[in-house]
mmCIF file of C-alpha atoms in Angstrom:
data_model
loop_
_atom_site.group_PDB
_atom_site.id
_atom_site.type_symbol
_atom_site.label_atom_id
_atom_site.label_comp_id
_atom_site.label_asym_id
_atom_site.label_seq_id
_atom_site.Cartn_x
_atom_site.Cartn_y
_atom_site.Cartn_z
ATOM 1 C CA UNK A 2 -25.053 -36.957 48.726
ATOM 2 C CA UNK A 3 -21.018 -37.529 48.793
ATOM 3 C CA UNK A 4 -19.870 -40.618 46.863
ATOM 4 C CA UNK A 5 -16.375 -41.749 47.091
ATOM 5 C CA UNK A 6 -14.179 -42.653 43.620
ATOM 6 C CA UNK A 7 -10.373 -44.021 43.054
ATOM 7 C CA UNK A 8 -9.336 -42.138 39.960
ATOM 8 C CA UNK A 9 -6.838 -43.077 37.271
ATOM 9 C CA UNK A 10 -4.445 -40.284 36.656
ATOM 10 C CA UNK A 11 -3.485 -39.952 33.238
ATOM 11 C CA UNK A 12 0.186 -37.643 33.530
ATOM 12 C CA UNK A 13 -0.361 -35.239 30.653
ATOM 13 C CA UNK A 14 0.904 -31.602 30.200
ATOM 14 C CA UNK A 15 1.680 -30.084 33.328
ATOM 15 C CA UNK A 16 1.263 -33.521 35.381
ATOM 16 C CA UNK A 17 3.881 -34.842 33.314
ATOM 17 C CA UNK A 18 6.392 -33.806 36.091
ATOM 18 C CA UNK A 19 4.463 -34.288 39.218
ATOM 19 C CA UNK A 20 4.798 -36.998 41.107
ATOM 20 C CA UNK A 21 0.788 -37.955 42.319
ATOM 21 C CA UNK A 22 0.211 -40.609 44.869
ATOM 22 C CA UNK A 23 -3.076 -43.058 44.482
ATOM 23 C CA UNK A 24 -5.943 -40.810 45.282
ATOM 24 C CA UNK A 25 -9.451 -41.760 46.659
ATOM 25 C CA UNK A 26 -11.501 -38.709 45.783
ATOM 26 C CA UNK A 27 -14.386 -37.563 48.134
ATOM 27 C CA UNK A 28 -17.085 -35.626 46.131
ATOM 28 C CA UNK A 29 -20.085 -33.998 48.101
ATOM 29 C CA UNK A 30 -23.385 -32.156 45.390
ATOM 30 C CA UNK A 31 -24.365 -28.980 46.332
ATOM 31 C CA UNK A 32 -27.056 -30.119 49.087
ATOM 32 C CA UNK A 33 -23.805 -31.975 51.077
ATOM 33 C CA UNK A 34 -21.319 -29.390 50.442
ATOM 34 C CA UNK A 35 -20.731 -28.340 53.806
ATOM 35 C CA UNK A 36 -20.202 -32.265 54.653
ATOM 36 C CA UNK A 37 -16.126 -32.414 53.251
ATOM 37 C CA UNK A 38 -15.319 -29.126 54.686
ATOM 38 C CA UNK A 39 -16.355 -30.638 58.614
ATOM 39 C CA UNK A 40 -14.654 -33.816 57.210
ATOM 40 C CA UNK A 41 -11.598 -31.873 56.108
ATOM 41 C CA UNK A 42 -11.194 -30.071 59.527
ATOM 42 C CA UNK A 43 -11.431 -32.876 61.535
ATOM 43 C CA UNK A 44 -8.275 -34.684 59.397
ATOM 44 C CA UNK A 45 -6.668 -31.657 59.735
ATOM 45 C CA UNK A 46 -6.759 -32.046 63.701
ATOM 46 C CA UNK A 47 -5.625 -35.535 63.641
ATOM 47 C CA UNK A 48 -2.548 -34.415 61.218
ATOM 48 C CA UNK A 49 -0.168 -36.275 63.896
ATOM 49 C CA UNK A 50 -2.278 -39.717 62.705
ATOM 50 C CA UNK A 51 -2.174 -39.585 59.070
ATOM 51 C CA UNK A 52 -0.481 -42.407 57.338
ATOM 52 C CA UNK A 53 -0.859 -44.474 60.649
ATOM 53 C CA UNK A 54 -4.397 -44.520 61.911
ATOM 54 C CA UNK A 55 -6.298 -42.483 58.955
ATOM 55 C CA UNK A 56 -5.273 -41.696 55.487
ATOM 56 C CA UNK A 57 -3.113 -38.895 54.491
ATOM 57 C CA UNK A 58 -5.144 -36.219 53.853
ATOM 58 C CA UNK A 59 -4.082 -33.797 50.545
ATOM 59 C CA UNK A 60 -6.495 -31.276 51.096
ATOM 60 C CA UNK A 61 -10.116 -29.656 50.420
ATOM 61 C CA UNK A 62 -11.104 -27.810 47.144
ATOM 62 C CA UNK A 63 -14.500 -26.156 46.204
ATOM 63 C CA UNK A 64 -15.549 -25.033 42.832
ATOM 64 C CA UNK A 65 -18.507 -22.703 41.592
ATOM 65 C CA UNK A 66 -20.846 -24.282 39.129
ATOM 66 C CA UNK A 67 -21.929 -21.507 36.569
ATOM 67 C CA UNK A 68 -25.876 -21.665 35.799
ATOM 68 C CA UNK A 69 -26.078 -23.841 32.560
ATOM 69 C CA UNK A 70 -23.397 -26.393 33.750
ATOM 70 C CA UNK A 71 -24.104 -29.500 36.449
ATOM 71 C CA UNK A 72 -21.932 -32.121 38.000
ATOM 72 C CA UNK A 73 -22.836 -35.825 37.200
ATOM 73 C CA UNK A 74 -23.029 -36.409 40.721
ATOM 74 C CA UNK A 75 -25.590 -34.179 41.399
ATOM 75 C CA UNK A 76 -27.590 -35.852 38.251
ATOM 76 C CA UNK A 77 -26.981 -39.220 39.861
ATOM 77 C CA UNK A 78 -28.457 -37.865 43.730
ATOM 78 C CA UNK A 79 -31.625 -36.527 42.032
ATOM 79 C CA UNK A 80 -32.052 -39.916 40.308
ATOM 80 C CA UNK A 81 -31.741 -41.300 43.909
ATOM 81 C CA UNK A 82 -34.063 -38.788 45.365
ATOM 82 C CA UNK A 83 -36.898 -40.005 42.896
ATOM 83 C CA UNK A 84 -36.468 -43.648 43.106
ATOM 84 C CA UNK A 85 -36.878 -43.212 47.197
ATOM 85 C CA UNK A 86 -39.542 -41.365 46.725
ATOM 86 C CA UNK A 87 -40.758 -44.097 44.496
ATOM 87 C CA UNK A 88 -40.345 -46.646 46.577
ATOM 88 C CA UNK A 89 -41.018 -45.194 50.566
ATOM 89 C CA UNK A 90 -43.900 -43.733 52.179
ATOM 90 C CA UNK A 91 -43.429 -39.887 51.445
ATOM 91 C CA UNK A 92 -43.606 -39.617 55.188
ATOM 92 C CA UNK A 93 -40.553 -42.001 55.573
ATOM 93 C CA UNK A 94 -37.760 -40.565 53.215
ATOM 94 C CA UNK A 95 -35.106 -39.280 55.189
ATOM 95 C CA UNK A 96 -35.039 -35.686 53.914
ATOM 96 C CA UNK A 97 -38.111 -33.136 54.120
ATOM 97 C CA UNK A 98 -39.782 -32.006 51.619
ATOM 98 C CA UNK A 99 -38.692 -28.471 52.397
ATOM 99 C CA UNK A 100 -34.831 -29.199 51.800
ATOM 100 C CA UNK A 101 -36.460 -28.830 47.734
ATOM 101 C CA UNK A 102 -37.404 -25.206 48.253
ATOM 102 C CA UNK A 103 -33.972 -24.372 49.407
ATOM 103 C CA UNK A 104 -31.679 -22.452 47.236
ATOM 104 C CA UNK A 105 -28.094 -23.778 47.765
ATOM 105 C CA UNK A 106 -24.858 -22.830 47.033
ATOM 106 C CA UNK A 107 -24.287 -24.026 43.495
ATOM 107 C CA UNK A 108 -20.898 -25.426 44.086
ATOM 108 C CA UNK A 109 -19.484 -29.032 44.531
ATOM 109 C CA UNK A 110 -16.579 -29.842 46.886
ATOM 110 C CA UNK A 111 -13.756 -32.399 46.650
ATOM 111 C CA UNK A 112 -11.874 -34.059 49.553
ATOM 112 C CA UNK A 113 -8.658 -35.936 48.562
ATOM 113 C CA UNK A 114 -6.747 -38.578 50.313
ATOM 114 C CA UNK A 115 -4.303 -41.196 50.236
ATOM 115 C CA UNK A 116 -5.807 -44.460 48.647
ATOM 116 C CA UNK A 117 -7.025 -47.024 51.245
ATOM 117 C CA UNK A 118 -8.893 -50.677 49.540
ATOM 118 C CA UNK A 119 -12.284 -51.270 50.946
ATOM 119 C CA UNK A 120 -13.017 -54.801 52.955
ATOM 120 C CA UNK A 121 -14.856 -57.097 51.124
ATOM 121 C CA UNK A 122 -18.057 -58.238 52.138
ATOM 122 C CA UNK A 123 -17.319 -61.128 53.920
ATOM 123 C CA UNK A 124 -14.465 -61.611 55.773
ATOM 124 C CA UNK A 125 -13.107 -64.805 57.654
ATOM 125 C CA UNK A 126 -13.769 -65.170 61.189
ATOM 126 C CA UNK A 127 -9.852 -64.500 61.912
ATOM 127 C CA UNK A 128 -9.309 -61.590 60.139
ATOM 128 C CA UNK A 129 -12.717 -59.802 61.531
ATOM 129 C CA UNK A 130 -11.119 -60.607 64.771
ATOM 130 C CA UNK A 131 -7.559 -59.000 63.859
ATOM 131 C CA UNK A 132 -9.208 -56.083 62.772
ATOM 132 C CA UNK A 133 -11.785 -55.632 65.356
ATOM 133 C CA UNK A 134 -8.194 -55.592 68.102
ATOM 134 C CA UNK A 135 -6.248 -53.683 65.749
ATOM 135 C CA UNK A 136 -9.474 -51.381 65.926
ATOM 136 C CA UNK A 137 -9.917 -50.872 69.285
ATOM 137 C CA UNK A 138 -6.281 -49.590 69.353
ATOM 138 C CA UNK A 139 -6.604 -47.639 66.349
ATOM 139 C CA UNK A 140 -9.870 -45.751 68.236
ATOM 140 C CA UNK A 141 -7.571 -45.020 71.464
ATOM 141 C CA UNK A 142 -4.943 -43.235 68.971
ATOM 142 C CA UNK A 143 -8.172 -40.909 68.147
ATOM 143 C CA UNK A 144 -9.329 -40.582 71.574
ATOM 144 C CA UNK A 145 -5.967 -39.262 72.530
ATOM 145 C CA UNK A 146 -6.012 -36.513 70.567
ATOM 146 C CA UNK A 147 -9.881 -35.751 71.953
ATOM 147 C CA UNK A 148 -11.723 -36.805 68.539
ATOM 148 C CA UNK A 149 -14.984 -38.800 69.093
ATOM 149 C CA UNK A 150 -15.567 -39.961 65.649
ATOM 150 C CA UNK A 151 -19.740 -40.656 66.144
ATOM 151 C CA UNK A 152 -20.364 -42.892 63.312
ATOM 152 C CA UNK A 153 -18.800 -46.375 64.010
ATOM 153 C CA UNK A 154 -20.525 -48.810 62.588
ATOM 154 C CA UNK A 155 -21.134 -52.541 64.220
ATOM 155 C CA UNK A 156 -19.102 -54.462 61.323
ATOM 156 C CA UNK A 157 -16.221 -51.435 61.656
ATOM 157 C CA UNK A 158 -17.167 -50.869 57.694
ATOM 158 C CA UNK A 159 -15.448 -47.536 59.126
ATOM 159 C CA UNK A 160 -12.137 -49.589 59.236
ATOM 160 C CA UNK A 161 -10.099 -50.198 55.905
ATOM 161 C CA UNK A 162 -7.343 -51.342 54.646
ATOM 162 C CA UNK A 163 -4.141 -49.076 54.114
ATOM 163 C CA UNK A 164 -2.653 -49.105 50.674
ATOM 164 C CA UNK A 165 1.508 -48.979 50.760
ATOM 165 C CA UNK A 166 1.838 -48.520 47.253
ATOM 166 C CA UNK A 167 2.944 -45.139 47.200
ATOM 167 C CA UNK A 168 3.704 -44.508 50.809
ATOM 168 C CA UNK A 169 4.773 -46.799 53.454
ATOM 169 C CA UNK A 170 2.615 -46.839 56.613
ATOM 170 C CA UNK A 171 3.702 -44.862 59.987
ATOM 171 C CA UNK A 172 4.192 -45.816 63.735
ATOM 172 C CA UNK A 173 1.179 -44.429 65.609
ATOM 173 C CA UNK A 174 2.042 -41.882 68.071
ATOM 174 C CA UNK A 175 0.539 -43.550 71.347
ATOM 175 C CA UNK A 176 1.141 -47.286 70.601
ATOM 176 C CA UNK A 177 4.448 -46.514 67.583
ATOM 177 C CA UNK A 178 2.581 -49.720 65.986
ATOM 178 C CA UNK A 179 2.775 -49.693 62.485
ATOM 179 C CA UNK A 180 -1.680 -50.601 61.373
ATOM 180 C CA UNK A 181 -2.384 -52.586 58.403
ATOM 181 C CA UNK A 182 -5.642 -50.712 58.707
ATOM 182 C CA UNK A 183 -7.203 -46.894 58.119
ATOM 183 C CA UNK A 184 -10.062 -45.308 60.607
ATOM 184 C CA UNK A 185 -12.384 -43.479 58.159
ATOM 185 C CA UNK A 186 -15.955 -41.307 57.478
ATOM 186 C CA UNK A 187 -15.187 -38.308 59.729
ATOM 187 C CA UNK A 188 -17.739 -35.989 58.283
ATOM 188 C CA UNK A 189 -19.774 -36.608 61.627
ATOM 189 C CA UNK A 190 -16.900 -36.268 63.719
ATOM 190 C CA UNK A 191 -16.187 -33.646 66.420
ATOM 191 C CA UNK A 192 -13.392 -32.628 68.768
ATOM 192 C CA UNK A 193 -15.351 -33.760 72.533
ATOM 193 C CA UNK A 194 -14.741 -32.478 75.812
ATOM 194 C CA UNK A 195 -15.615 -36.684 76.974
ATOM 195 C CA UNK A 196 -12.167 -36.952 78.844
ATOM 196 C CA UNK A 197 -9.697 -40.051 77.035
ATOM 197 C CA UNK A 198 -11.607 -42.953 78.983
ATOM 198 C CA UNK A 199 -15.011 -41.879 78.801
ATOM 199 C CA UNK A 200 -14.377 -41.774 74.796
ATOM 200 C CA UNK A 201 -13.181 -45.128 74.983
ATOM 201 C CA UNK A 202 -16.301 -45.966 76.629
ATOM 202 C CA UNK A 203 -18.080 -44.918 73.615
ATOM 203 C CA UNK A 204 -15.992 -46.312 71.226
ATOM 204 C CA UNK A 205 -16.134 -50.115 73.003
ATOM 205 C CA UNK A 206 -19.903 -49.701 73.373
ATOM 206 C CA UNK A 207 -20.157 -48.637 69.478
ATOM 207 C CA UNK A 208 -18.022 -51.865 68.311
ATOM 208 C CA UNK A 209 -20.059 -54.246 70.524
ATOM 209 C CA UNK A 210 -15.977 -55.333 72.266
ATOM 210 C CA UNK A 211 -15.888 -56.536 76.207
ATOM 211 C CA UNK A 212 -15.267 -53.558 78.148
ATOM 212 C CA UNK A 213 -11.563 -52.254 77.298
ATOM 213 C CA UNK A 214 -9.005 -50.553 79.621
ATOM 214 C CA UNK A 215 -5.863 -49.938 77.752
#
């Protein structure tokens, strides 16, 4: 399980001098580890698109967990695991039974990245359509730099909103617009060999838009 948190930085000791932006810290239990590390290489390929299509990505840490000690998260994803279990068909929870017999890594892994504000819920009509343009743009800046992002969900949930607090936003490389909006969830992503227009194919069929030719 990864589960995504906006810290509050308290500057103390040596932090007393630094100068942190707003973080949104990604944080993956042992049985996901490998998920931030995909997620971090694939922001590290789009480096020419952070702080204009996707957040600003400050890098990818992993940390041993001596026997004795746990994470809180990893408490919190076996809590999860029982109440599924609880509630669904054994046959019907996601994850096999064997995945409990494996011995993994006891480590957990952080991914941290500019802070972006999450829609709400419900959204006006005009603003789901701004977004849903804006979008469609935002998903050519990826497909011109060969990423197809493969988890794009119908409501763009993917797409959220940038956070100029700390940083001001960029001009895109293909379009040099300057997005109100961040493209995130790349831990399923994957540089493709799909030349630019066939991913843009898949990216208007994913967000249910009238065929698209930019």
């Amino acid at each position: 399980m990864c589960t995504t948190h906006r810290p509050h930085l308290e500057k103390d000791g040596d932090l007393s001098s630094k100068d942190i932006p707003p973080l949104v810290v990604k944080i993956c239990t042992s049985r996901k580890y490998y998920k931030t590390g995909w997620e971090a290489y694939n922001y590290e390929e789009m480096e020419t698109l952070q702080g204009s299509v996707i957040p600003r990505y400050y890098g990818h840490f992993m940390a041993v967990v001596e026997p004795g000690n746990s994470v809180k998260v990893w408490t919190i994803e076996k809590r999860r695991r029982q109440e599924l279990d609880h509630e669904i068909p054994h046959s019907e929870v996601y994850e096999s039974d064997d995945e409990d017999h494996i011995d993994y890594p006891r480590v957990v892994t952080i991914l941290l990245l500019e802070r972006y504000t999450p829609n709400p819920l419900q959204l006006p009509p005009k603003l789901v359509h701004t977004i849903r343009e804006d979008a469609m743009l935002m998903f050519a800046e990826i497909a011109a730099v060969g990423i197809q992002h493969n988890d794009i969900h119908m409501h763009l949930n993917n797409v959220v909103q940038a956070n100029e607090t700390y940083l001001p936003t960029l001009s895109s490389p293909k379009y040099n617009k300057k997005f109100q909006w961040r493209i995130i969830d790349f831990g399923l992503a994957q540089k493709s060999e799909h030349t630019y227009k066939e991913l843009m194919f898949l990216y208007e069929e994913k967000s249910e838009e009238p065929r698209w030719n930019p």
